[in-house]
Amino acid sequence: MKYIYFLISVFTVTFLASIINPKEGFTCFLEVIPAIIGFIILAFTFKKFRFTNFTYTLILIHCIILFVGGHYTYAEVPLFDYIKEIFHQSRNNYDKVGHFAQGLVPAMIIRELFIRKKVINNKSFFNFIIVSICLAISATYEFIEWFVSLATGDGGDAFLGTQGYVWDTQSDMLFATIGAIVGLILFSRIQDKQIQKIQF
């Protein structure tokens, strides 16, 4: 439990830091609210289903990415402005980091749920189904961004974060898909080891 308390502490500190003098208050709210909702869900389900520490760590990293994007807006994260200048890029690409995580982290969450709850016994299409779900999640989030932008006008532009890039939506979903695939390739064995410790 000590490690869980550590993760909660980091989550709390980074969340509080993100809402202190954000670049745009409304955008900050929109960006951090998914992390807060996720935290509440995990807190209420903790006794019934506790994820591995590895999965919780990935979730925290994703939350921090959201908090940073919420504080600065995804188009104006300083480090990626610096990278933009060095490599002569046309836009701040921090949002692609966010969408990469949006694929990777849900993939590992879904994978652990599927394995421990024995949702899918046939392993032939196991990873394909996980990646497909992650792509569906990404597409749903793009719809949400679109609806928010339509509903709020200029107030939602920073949340949409296209930065004038015509293929922003498609590239967001591509990065989420790549993130899911990379996560499954790199982290499945690590997750399996921690799952085995819980089950045995």
PDB file of C-alpha atoms in Angstrom:
ATOM      1  CA  MET A   1       0.000   0.000   0.000  1.00  0.00           C
ATOM      2  CA  LYS A   2       2.928   2.368   0.549  1.00  0.00           C
ATOM      3  CA  TYR A   3       3.532   2.529  -3.179  1.00  0.00           C
ATOM      4  CA  ILE A   4      -0.140   3.290  -3.824  1.00  0.00           C
ATOM      5  CA  TYR A   5      -0.003   6.150  -1.314  1.00  0.00           C
ATOM      6  CA  PHE A   6       3.098   7.431  -3.086  1.00  0.00           C
ATOM      7  CA  LEU A   7       1.267   7.410  -6.429  1.00  0.00           C
ATOM      8  CA  ILE A   8      -1.706   9.216  -4.893  1.00  0.00           C
ATOM      9  CA  SER A   9       0.628  11.839  -3.422  1.00  0.00           C
ATOM     10  CA  VAL A  10       2.285  12.472  -6.792  1.00  0.00           C
ATOM     11  CA  PHE A  11      -1.138  12.633  -8.442  1.00  0.00           C
ATOM     12  CA  THR A  12      -2.376  15.175  -5.896  1.00  0.00           C
ATOM     13  CA  VAL A  13       0.702  17.404  -6.099  1.00  0.00           C
ATOM     14  CA  THR A  14       0.772  17.471  -9.903  1.00  0.00           C
ATOM     15  CA  PHE A  15      -2.975  18.079 -10.082  1.00  0.00           C
ATOM     16  CA  LEU A  16      -2.782  21.026  -7.681  1.00  0.00           C
ATOM     17  CA  ALA A  17       0.193  22.432  -9.585  1.00  0.00           C
ATOM     18  CA  SER A  18      -1.718  22.178 -12.868  1.00  0.00           C
ATOM     19  CA  ILE A  19      -4.677  24.250 -11.664  1.00  0.00           C
ATOM     20  CA  ILE A  20      -2.575  27.092 -10.210  1.00  0.00           C
ATOM     21  CA  ASN A  21      -2.585  29.963 -12.722  1.00  0.00           C
ATOM     22  CA  PRO A  22      -3.246  27.835 -15.823  1.00  0.00           C
ATOM     23  CA  LYS A  23      -2.878  29.360 -19.279  1.00  0.00           C
ATOM     24  CA  GLU A  24      -6.619  29.045 -19.911  1.00  0.00           C
ATOM     25  CA  GLY A  25      -8.926  28.076 -17.058  1.00  0.00           C
ATOM     26  CA  PHE A  26     -11.667  26.484 -19.166  1.00  0.00           C
ATOM     27  CA  THR A  27      -9.193  24.467 -21.215  1.00  0.00           C
ATOM     28  CA  CYS A  28      -7.470  23.329 -18.030  1.00  0.00           C
ATOM     29  CA  PHE A  29     -10.802  22.095 -16.682  1.00  0.00           C
ATOM     30  CA  LEU A  30     -11.545  20.162 -19.873  1.00  0.00           C
ATOM     31  CA  GLU A  31      -8.101  18.562 -19.958  1.00  0.00           C
ATOM     32  CA  VAL A  32      -7.833  17.498 -16.307  1.00  0.00           C
ATOM     33  CA  ILE A  33     -11.418  16.326 -15.756  1.00  0.00           C
ATOM     34  CA  PRO A  34     -10.826  12.881 -17.385  1.00  0.00           C
ATOM     35  CA  ALA A  35      -7.991  12.254 -14.896  1.00  0.00           C
ATOM     36  CA  ILE A  36     -10.195  13.263 -11.963  1.00  0.00           C
ATOM     37  CA  ILE A  37     -13.046  11.045 -13.147  1.00  0.00           C
ATOM     38  CA  GLY A  38     -10.597   8.177 -13.606  1.00  0.00           C
ATOM     39  CA  PHE A  39      -9.190   8.706 -10.117  1.00  0.00           C
ATOM     40  CA  ILE A  40     -12.678   8.596  -8.591  1.00  0.00           C
ATOM     41  CA  ILE A  41     -13.547   5.396 -10.465  1.00  0.00           C
ATOM     42  CA  LEU A  42     -10.296   3.708  -9.386  1.00  0.00           C
ATOM     43  CA  ALA A  43     -10.827   4.813  -5.778  1.00  0.00           C
ATOM     44  CA  PHE A  44     -14.349   3.371  -5.628  1.00  0.00           C
ATOM     45  CA  THR A  45     -13.361   0.090  -7.286  1.00  0.00           C
ATOM     46  CA  PHE A  46     -10.053  -0.364  -5.440  1.00  0.00           C
ATOM     47  CA  LYS A  47     -11.325  -2.915  -2.910  1.00  0.00           C
ATOM     48  CA  LYS A  48     -13.148  -4.963  -5.534  1.00  0.00           C
ATOM     49  CA  PHE A  49     -10.444  -4.870  -8.180  1.00  0.00           C
ATOM     50  CA  ARG A  50      -6.919  -3.673  -7.524  1.00  0.00           C
ATOM     51  CA  PHE A  51      -4.723  -3.286 -10.580  1.00  0.00           C
ATOM     52  CA  THR A  52      -1.025  -4.135 -10.527  1.00  0.00           C
ATOM     53  CA  ASN A  53       1.348  -1.406  -9.380  1.00  0.00           C
ATOM     54  CA  PHE A  54       2.757  -1.292 -12.892  1.00  0.00           C
ATOM     55  CA  THR A  55      -0.633  -0.444 -14.389  1.00  0.00           C
ATOM     56  CA  TYR A  56      -1.287   2.179 -11.718  1.00  0.00           C
ATOM     57  CA  THR A  57       2.095   3.733 -12.532  1.00  0.00           C
ATOM     58  CA  LEU A  58       1.198   3.983 -16.213  1.00  0.00           C
ATOM     59  CA  ILE A  59      -2.128   5.562 -15.280  1.00  0.00           C
ATOM     60  CA  LEU A  60      -0.318   8.155 -13.154  1.00  0.00           C
ATOM     61  CA  ILE A  61       2.040   9.009 -16.023  1.00  0.00           C
ATOM     62  CA  HIS A  62      -0.949   9.510 -18.303  1.00  0.00           C
ATOM     63  CA  CYS A  63      -2.592  11.762 -15.707  1.00  0.00           C
ATOM     64  CA  ILE A  64       0.561  13.878 -15.425  1.00  0.00           C
ATOM     65  CA  ILE A  65       0.595  14.272 -19.215  1.00  0.00           C
ATOM     66  CA  LEU A  66      -3.010  15.493 -19.002  1.00  0.00           C
ATOM     67  CA  PHE A  67      -2.180  17.877 -16.151  1.00  0.00           C
ATOM     68  CA  VAL A  68       0.743  19.426 -18.029  1.00  0.00           C
ATOM     69  CA  GLY A  69      -1.413  19.828 -21.137  1.00  0.00           C
ATOM     70  CA  GLY A  70      -4.165  21.355 -19.041  1.00  0.00           C
ATOM     71  CA  HIS A  71      -1.858  23.847 -17.354  1.00  0.00           C
ATOM     72  CA  TYR A  72      -0.117  25.146 -20.478  1.00  0.00           C
ATOM     73  CA  THR A  73      -2.620  23.991 -23.164  1.00  0.00           C
ATOM     74  CA  TYR A  74      -1.304  21.322 -25.503  1.00  0.00           C
ATOM     75  CA  ALA A  75      -0.256  23.885 -28.102  1.00  0.00           C
ATOM     76  CA  GLU A  76       1.988  25.823 -25.704  1.00  0.00           C
ATOM     77  CA  VAL A  77       3.902  23.349 -23.534  1.00  0.00           C
ATOM     78  CA  PRO A  78       7.329  25.062 -23.152  1.00  0.00           C
ATOM     79  CA  LEU A  79       9.543  21.997 -23.644  1.00  0.00           C
ATOM     80  CA  PHE A  80       7.844  21.168 -26.920  1.00  0.00           C
ATOM     81  CA  ASP A  81       8.020  24.790 -28.041  1.00  0.00           C
ATOM     82  CA  TYR A  82      11.775  24.417 -27.569  1.00  0.00           C
ATOM     83  CA  ILE A  83      11.783  21.143 -29.535  1.00  0.00           C
ATOM     84  CA  LYS A  84       9.697  22.845 -32.211  1.00  0.00           C
ATOM     85  CA  GLU A  85      12.343  25.542 -32.636  1.00  0.00           C
ATOM     86  CA  ILE A  86      15.294  23.130 -32.660  1.00  0.00           C
ATOM     87  CA  PHE A  87      13.791  20.855 -35.309  1.00  0.00           C
ATOM     88  CA  HIS A  88      12.026  23.668 -37.195  1.00  0.00           C
ATOM     89  CA  GLN A  89       8.621  22.063 -36.730  1.00  0.00           C
ATOM     90  CA  SER A  90       5.451  23.900 -37.738  1.00  0.00           C
ATOM     91  CA  ARG A  91       3.564  23.108 -34.521  1.00  0.00           C
ATOM     92  CA  ASN A  92       3.922  22.133 -30.877  1.00  0.00           C
ATOM     93  CA  ASN A  93       3.583  18.331 -30.882  1.00  0.00           C
ATOM     94  CA  TYR A  94       2.943  17.720 -27.185  1.00  0.00           C
ATOM     95  CA  ASP A  95      -0.595  16.646 -28.074  1.00  0.00           C
ATOM     96  CA  LYS A  96       0.875  13.661 -29.921  1.00  0.00           C
ATOM     97  CA  VAL A  97       2.518  12.552 -26.668  1.00  0.00           C
ATOM     98  CA  GLY A  98      -0.904  12.766 -25.059  1.00  0.00           C
ATOM     99  CA  HIS A  99      -2.559  10.704 -27.766  1.00  0.00           C
ATOM    100  CA  PHE A 100       0.260   8.151 -27.737  1.00  0.00           C
ATOM    101  CA  ALA A 101      -0.419   7.711 -24.008  1.00  0.00           C
ATOM    102  CA  GLN A 102      -4.143   7.648 -24.748  1.00  0.00           C
ATOM    103  CA  GLY A 103      -3.507   4.444 -26.668  1.00  0.00           C
ATOM    104  CA  LEU A 104      -0.759   2.871 -24.571  1.00  0.00           C
ATOM    105  CA  VAL A 105      -2.271   3.233 -21.102  1.00  0.00           C
ATOM    106  CA  PRO A 106      -5.829   2.072 -21.912  1.00  0.00           C
ATOM    107  CA  ALA A 107      -4.301  -0.886 -23.779  1.00  0.00           C
ATOM    108  CA  MET A 108      -2.537  -2.049 -20.627  1.00  0.00           C
ATOM    109  CA  ILE A 109      -5.613  -1.402 -18.482  1.00  0.00           C
ATOM    110  CA  ILE A 110      -7.825  -3.399 -20.840  1.00  0.00           C
ATOM    111  CA  ARG A 111      -5.224  -6.143 -21.141  1.00  0.00           C
ATOM    112  CA  GLU A 112      -5.035  -6.623 -17.381  1.00  0.00           C
ATOM    113  CA  LEU A 113      -8.826  -6.631 -17.059  1.00  0.00           C
ATOM    114  CA  PHE A 114      -9.194  -9.167 -19.867  1.00  0.00           C
ATOM    115  CA  ILE A 115      -6.566 -11.499 -18.406  1.00  0.00           C
ATOM    116  CA  ARG A 116      -7.646 -11.379 -14.779  1.00  0.00           C
ATOM    117  CA  LYS A 117     -11.376 -11.479 -15.514  1.00  0.00           C
ATOM    118  CA  LYS A 118     -10.843 -14.072 -18.263  1.00  0.00           C
ATOM    119  CA  VAL A 119     -12.927 -12.044 -20.702  1.00  0.00           C
ATOM    120  CA  ILE A 120     -11.300 -13.562 -23.790  1.00  0.00           C
ATOM    121  CA  ASN A 121     -10.041 -17.128 -23.722  1.00  0.00           C
ATOM    122  CA  ASN A 122      -9.078 -17.253 -27.397  1.00  0.00           C
ATOM    123  CA  LYS A 123      -5.648 -15.615 -27.646  1.00  0.00           C
ATOM    124  CA  SER A 124      -5.648 -15.489 -31.462  1.00  0.00           C
ATOM    125  CA  PHE A 125      -7.274 -12.055 -31.672  1.00  0.00           C
ATOM    126  CA  PHE A 126      -6.467 -10.918 -28.123  1.00  0.00           C
ATOM    127  CA  ASN A 127      -4.131  -8.042 -29.009  1.00  0.00           C
ATOM    128  CA  PHE A 128      -6.144  -7.097 -32.091  1.00  0.00           C
ATOM    129  CA  ILE A 129      -9.273  -6.641 -29.976  1.00  0.00           C
ATOM    130  CA  ILE A 130      -7.384  -4.522 -27.435  1.00  0.00           C
ATOM    131  CA  VAL A 131      -5.938  -2.247 -30.132  1.00  0.00           C
ATOM    132  CA  SER A 132      -9.370  -1.948 -31.762  1.00  0.00           C
ATOM    133  CA  ILE A 133     -10.924  -0.878 -28.459  1.00  0.00           C
ATOM    134  CA  CYS A 134      -8.185   1.707 -27.965  1.00  0.00           C
ATOM    135  CA  LEU A 135      -8.797   3.078 -31.457  1.00  0.00           C
ATOM    136  CA  ALA A 136     -12.516   3.284 -30.658  1.00  0.00           C
ATOM    137  CA  ILE A 137     -11.725   5.172 -27.436  1.00  0.00           C
ATOM    138  CA  SER A 138      -9.522   7.588 -29.368  1.00  0.00           C
ATOM    139  CA  ALA A 139     -12.210   8.166 -32.007  1.00  0.00           C
ATOM    140  CA  THR A 140     -14.801   8.775 -29.280  1.00  0.00           C
ATOM    141  CA  TYR A 141     -12.516  11.347 -27.666  1.00  0.00           C
ATOM    142  CA  GLU A 142     -12.132  13.101 -31.029  1.00  0.00           C
ATOM    143  CA  PHE A 143     -15.921  13.321 -31.269  1.00  0.00           C
ATOM    144  CA  ILE A 144     -16.035  14.791 -27.762  1.00  0.00           C
ATOM    145  CA  GLU A 145     -13.407  17.388 -28.701  1.00  0.00           C
ATOM    146  CA  TRP A 146     -15.406  18.278 -31.801  1.00  0.00           C
ATOM    147  CA  PHE A 147     -18.702  18.637 -29.905  1.00  0.00           C
ATOM    148  CA  VAL A 148     -17.086  20.738 -27.174  1.00  0.00           C
ATOM    149  CA  SER A 149     -15.537  23.015 -29.781  1.00  0.00           C
ATOM    150  CA  LEU A 150     -18.887  23.442 -31.536  1.00  0.00           C
ATOM    151  CA  ALA A 151     -20.684  24.111 -28.256  1.00  0.00           C
ATOM    152  CA  THR A 152     -18.199  26.592 -26.813  1.00  0.00           C
ATOM    153  CA  GLY A 153     -16.858  28.321 -29.925  1.00  0.00           C
ATOM    154  CA  ASP A 154     -13.533  30.049 -29.360  1.00  0.00           C
ATOM    155  CA  GLY A 155     -13.436  28.737 -25.788  1.00  0.00           C
ATOM    156  CA  GLY A 156     -13.012  25.202 -27.078  1.00  0.00           C
ATOM    157  CA  ASP A 157     -10.376  25.916 -29.717  1.00  0.00           C
ATOM    158  CA  ALA A 158      -7.457  25.362 -27.323  1.00  0.00           C
ATOM    159  CA  PHE A 159      -9.076  22.090 -26.237  1.00  0.00           C
ATOM    160  CA  LEU A 160      -9.393  20.994 -29.864  1.00  0.00           C
ATOM    161  CA  GLY A 161      -5.737  21.931 -30.393  1.00  0.00           C
ATOM    162  CA  THR A 162      -5.452  21.391 -34.145  1.00  0.00           C
ATOM    163  CA  GLN A 163      -2.985  24.283 -34.537  1.00  0.00           C
ATOM    164  CA  GLY A 164      -4.087  24.605 -38.149  1.00  0.00           C
ATOM    165  CA  TYR A 165      -3.088  21.027 -38.999  1.00  0.00           C
ATOM    166  CA  VAL A 166      -5.742  19.625 -41.352  1.00  0.00           C
ATOM    167  CA  TRP A 167      -4.938  15.983 -40.495  1.00  0.00           C
ATOM    168  CA  ASP A 168      -4.843  16.517 -36.730  1.00  0.00           C
ATOM    169  CA  THR A 169      -7.776  14.208 -35.933  1.00  0.00           C
ATOM    170  CA  GLN A 170      -6.453  11.370 -38.063  1.00  0.00           C
ATOM    171  CA  SER A 171      -2.915  11.711 -36.713  1.00  0.00           C
ATOM    172  CA  ASP A 172      -4.255  11.754 -33.140  1.00  0.00           C
ATOM    173  CA  MET A 173      -5.957   8.412 -33.716  1.00  0.00           C
ATOM    174  CA  LEU A 174      -2.849   7.069 -35.450  1.00  0.00           C
ATOM    175  CA  PHE A 175      -0.668   7.958 -32.472  1.00  0.00           C
ATOM    176  CA  ALA A 176      -3.172   6.337 -30.099  1.00  0.00           C
ATOM    177  CA  THR A 177      -3.077   3.170 -32.209  1.00  0.00           C
ATOM    178  CA  ILE A 178       0.725   3.186 -32.269  1.00  0.00           C
ATOM    179  CA  GLY A 179       0.756   3.744 -28.509  1.00  0.00           C
ATOM    180  CA  ALA A 180      -1.483   0.730 -27.942  1.00  0.00           C
ATOM    181  CA  ILE A 181       0.684  -1.501 -30.140  1.00  0.00           C
ATOM    182  CA  VAL A 182       3.937  -0.293 -28.552  1.00  0.00           C
ATOM    183  CA  GLY A 183       2.510  -0.831 -25.067  1.00  0.00           C
ATOM    184  CA  LEU A 184       1.483  -4.397 -25.841  1.00  0.00           C
ATOM    185  CA  ILE A 185       4.879  -5.199 -27.362  1.00  0.00           C
ATOM    186  CA  LEU A 186       7.065  -3.609 -24.683  1.00  0.00           C
ATOM    187  CA  PHE A 187       5.137  -4.030 -21.455  1.00  0.00           C
ATOM    188  CA  SER A 188       3.120  -7.258 -21.664  1.00  0.00           C
ATOM    189  CA  ARG A 189       5.809  -9.380 -19.974  1.00  0.00           C
ATOM    190  CA  ILE A 190       6.270  -6.872 -17.146  1.00  0.00           C
ATOM    191  CA  GLN A 191       2.534  -6.783 -16.570  1.00  0.00           C
ATOM    192  CA  ASP A 192       2.279 -10.591 -16.731  1.00  0.00           C
ATOM    193  CA  LYS A 193       4.875 -10.972 -13.967  1.00  0.00           C
ATOM    194  CA  GLN A 194       2.946  -8.656 -11.657  1.00  0.00           C
ATOM    195  CA  ILE A 195      -0.356 -10.353 -12.475  1.00  0.00           C
ATOM    196  CA  GLN A 196       1.187 -13.720 -11.558  1.00  0.00           C
ATOM    197  CA  LYS A 197       2.265 -12.346  -8.182  1.00  0.00           C
ATOM    198  CA  ILE A 198      -1.314 -11.274  -7.466  1.00  0.00           C
ATOM    199  CA  GLN A 199      -2.895 -14.534  -8.608  1.00  0.00           C
ATOM    200  CA  PHE A 200      -0.438 -16.839  -6.901  1.00  0.00           C
TER     201      PHE A 200
END
